CSV table of C-alpha atoms in Angstrom, one decimal:
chain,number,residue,atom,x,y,z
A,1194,UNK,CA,169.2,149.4,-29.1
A,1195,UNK,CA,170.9,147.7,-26.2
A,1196,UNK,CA,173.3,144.3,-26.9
A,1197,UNK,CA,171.2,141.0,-25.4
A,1198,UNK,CA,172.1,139.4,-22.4
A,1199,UNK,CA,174.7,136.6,-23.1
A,1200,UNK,CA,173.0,133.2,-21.5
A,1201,UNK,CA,174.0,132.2,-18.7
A,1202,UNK,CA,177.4,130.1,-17.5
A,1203,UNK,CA,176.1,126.9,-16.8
A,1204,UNK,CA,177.5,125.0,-13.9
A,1205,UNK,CA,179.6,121.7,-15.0
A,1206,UNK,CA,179.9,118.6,-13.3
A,1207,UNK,CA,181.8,115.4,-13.0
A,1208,UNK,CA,179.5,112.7,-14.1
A,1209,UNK,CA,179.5,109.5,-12.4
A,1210,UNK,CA,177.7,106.7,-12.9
A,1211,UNK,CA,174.9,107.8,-10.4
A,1212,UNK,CA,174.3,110.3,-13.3
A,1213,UNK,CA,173.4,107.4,-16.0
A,1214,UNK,CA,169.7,108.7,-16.0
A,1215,UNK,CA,170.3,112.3,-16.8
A,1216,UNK,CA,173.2,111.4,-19.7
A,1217,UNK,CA,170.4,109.4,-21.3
A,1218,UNK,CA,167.7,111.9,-20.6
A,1219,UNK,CA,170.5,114.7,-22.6
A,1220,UNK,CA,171.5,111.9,-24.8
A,1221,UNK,CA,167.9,111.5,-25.8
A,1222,UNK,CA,167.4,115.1,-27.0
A,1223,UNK,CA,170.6,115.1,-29.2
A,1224,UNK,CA,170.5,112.3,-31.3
A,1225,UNK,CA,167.9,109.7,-33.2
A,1226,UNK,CA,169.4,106.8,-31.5
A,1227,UNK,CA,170.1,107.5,-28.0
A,1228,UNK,CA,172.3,105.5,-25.4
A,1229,UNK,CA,170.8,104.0,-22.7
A,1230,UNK,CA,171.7,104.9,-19.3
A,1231,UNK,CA,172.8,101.1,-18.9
A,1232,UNK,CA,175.3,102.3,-21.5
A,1233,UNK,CA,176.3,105.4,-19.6
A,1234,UNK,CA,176.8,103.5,-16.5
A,1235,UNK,CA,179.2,100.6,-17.7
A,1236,UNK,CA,181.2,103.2,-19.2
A,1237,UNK,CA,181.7,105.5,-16.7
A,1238,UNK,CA,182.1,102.5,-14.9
A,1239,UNK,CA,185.8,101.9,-16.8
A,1240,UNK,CA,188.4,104.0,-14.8
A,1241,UNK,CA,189.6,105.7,-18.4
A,1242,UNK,CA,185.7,107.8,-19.2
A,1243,UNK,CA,184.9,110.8,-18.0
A,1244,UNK,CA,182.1,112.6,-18.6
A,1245,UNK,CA,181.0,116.2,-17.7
A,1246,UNK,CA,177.7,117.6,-17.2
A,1247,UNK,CA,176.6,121.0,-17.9
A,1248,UNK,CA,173.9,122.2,-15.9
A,1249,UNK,CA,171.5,126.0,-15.8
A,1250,UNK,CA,170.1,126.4,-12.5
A,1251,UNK,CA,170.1,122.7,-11.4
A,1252,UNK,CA,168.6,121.2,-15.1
A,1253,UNK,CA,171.4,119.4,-17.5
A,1254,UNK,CA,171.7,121.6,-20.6
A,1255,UNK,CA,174.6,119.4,-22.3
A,1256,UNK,CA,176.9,116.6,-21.5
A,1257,UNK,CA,180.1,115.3,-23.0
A,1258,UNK,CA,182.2,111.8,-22.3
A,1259,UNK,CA,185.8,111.3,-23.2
A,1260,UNK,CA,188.0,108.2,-22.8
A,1261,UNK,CA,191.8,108.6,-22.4
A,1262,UNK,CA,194.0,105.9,-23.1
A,1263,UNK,CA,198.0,106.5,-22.8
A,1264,UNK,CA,198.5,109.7,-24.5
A,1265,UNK,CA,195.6,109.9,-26.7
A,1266,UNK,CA,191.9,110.7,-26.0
A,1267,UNK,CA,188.6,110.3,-27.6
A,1268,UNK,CA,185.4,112.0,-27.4
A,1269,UNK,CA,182.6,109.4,-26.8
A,1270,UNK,CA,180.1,111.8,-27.3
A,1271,UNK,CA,178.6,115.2,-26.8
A,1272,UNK,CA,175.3,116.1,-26.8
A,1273,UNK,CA,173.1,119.8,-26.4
A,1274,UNK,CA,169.6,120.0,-26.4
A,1275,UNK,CA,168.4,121.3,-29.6
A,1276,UNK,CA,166.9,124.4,-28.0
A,1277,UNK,CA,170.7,124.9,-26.0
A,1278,UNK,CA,172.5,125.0,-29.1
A,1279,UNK,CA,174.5,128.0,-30.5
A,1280,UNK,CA,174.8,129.2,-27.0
A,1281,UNK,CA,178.5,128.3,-26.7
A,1282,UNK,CA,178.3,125.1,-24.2
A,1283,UNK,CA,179.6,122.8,-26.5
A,1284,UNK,CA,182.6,124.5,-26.6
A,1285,UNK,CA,182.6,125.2,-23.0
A,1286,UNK,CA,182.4,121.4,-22.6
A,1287,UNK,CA,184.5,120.5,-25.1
A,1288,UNK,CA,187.5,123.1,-23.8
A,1289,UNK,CA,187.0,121.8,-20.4
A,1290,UNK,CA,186.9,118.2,-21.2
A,1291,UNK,CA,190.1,118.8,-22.9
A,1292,UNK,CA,191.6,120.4,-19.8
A,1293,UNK,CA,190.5,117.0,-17.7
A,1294,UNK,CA,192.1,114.9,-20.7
A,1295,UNK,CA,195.3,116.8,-20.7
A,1296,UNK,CA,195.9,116.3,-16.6
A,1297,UNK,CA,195.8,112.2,-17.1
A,1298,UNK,CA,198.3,112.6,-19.7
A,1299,UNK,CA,196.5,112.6,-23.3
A,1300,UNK,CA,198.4,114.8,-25.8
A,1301,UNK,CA,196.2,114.7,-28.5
A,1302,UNK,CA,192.6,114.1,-28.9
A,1303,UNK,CA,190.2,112.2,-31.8
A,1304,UNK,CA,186.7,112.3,-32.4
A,1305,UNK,CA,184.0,111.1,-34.6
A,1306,UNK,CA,181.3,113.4,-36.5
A,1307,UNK,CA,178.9,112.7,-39.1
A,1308,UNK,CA,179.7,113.8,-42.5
A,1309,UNK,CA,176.3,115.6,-42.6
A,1310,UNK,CA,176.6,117.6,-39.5
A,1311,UNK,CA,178.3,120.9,-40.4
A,1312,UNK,CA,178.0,123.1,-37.2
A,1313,UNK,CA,179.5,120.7,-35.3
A,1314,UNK,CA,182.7,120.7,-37.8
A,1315,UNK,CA,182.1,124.5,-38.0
A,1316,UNK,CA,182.4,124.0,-34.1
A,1317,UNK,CA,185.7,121.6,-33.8
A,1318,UNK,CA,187.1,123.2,-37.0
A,1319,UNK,CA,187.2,126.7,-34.2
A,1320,UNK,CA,188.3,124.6,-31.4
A,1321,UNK,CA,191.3,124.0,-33.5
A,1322,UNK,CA,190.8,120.2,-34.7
A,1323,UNK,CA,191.5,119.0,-38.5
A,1324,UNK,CA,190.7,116.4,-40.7
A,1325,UNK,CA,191.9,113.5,-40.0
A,1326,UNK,CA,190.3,111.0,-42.2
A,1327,UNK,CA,187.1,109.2,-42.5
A,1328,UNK,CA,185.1,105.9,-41.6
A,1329,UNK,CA,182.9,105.0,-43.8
A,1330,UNK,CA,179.5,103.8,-43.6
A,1331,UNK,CA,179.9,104.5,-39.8
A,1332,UNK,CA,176.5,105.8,-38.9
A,1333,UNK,CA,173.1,104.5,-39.1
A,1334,UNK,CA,170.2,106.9,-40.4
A,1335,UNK,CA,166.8,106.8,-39.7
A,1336,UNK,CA,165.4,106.5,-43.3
A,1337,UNK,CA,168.9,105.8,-45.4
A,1338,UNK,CA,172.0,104.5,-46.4
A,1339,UNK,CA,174.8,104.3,-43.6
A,1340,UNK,CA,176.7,107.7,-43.1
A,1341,UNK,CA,180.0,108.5,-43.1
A,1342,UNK,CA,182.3,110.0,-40.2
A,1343,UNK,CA,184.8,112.3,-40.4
A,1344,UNK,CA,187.8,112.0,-38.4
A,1345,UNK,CA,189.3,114.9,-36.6
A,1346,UNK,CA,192.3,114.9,-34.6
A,1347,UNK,CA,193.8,118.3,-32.5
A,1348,UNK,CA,196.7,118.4,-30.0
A,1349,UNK,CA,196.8,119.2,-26.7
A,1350,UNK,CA,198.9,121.7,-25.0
C-alpha cells in the first residue's frame, strides 16, 4: 500500500484591500456570520492589519488577518474552507503570519477562539499558544445563548 500524496503547498499572498471580495468570499465559508468585504477593506485599510491569503492553483483556500500594535499582535481572524481543513494551512498561515508579526516588532501574540471549537485549540495548543483567560459571552450563535472565548497568548521568537 503506497502513503497518499500530501496536498499541495498553496501559494500565500499579501492581502490588500483590492482583495476585500475574496476575504469575504473565504470568510463566508468559515463562519455563520461572515464579514463583509466593506469590513475587510477598512481594515486593511489601517497601516497595523495584515492579512495573508492562501491560494491552490490561483483559487483562495484560506486567509488569515493580524493587527500589530507596539509589541503585541492579534489575530483578527482566520478562516479555511470546510472542505480545506486538516490539510495543514491553517498552520501554514498562522506560522507565517507570525513571521510578518515578528518583523514589525510584535513579541507576543493573542487571539480569540470559541469555547466550542476544539480543533482549532487542538491547532494553537500545537503552535505553542496557552490559555490565557476567557471573555465571556463573546460570541453570538445562530440558535443560542452567547458563547464564550478563550484567550490564548504565545511568544514570539
Amino acid at each position: 500500500m503506497t502513503a497518499p500524496m500530501p496536498a499541495p503547498v498553496p501559494d500565500l499572498i499579501a492581502a490588500t484591500p483590492l482583495h476585500a471580495d475574496v476575504l469575504a468570499a473565504v470568510h463566508e465559508t468559515a463562519f455563520a456570520y461572515p464579514w463583509s468585504a466593506d469590513d475587510f477593506a477598512t481594515l486593511l485599510a489601517d497601516p497595523s492589519v495584515f492579512g495573508l491569503i492562501a491560494a491552490d492553483g490561483g483559487s483562495p483556500c484560506g486567509m488569515v488577518l493580524f493587527r500589530t500594535v507596539l509589541d503585541e499582535a492579534e489575530v483578527l481572524t482566520i478562516g479555511i474552507p470546510p472542505e480545506r481543513r486538516r490539510q495543514g494551512l491553517a498552520a501554514r498561515l498562522m506560522a507565517d503570519a507570525m513571521t510578518v508579526a515578528a518583523t514589525r516588532g510584535a513579541e507576543k501574540v493573542f487571539l480569540e477562539v470559541a469555547d466550542s471549537n476544539a480543533a482549532a485549540q487542538a491547532l494553537y495548543l500545537r503552535l505553542g499558544f496557552a490559555v490565557a483567560g476567557r471573555r465571556k459571552q463573546y460570541y453570538r450563535t445562530p440558535d443560542g445563548p452567547p458563547e464564550d472565548a478563550v484567550v490564548m497568548v504565545r511568544p514570539l521568537p
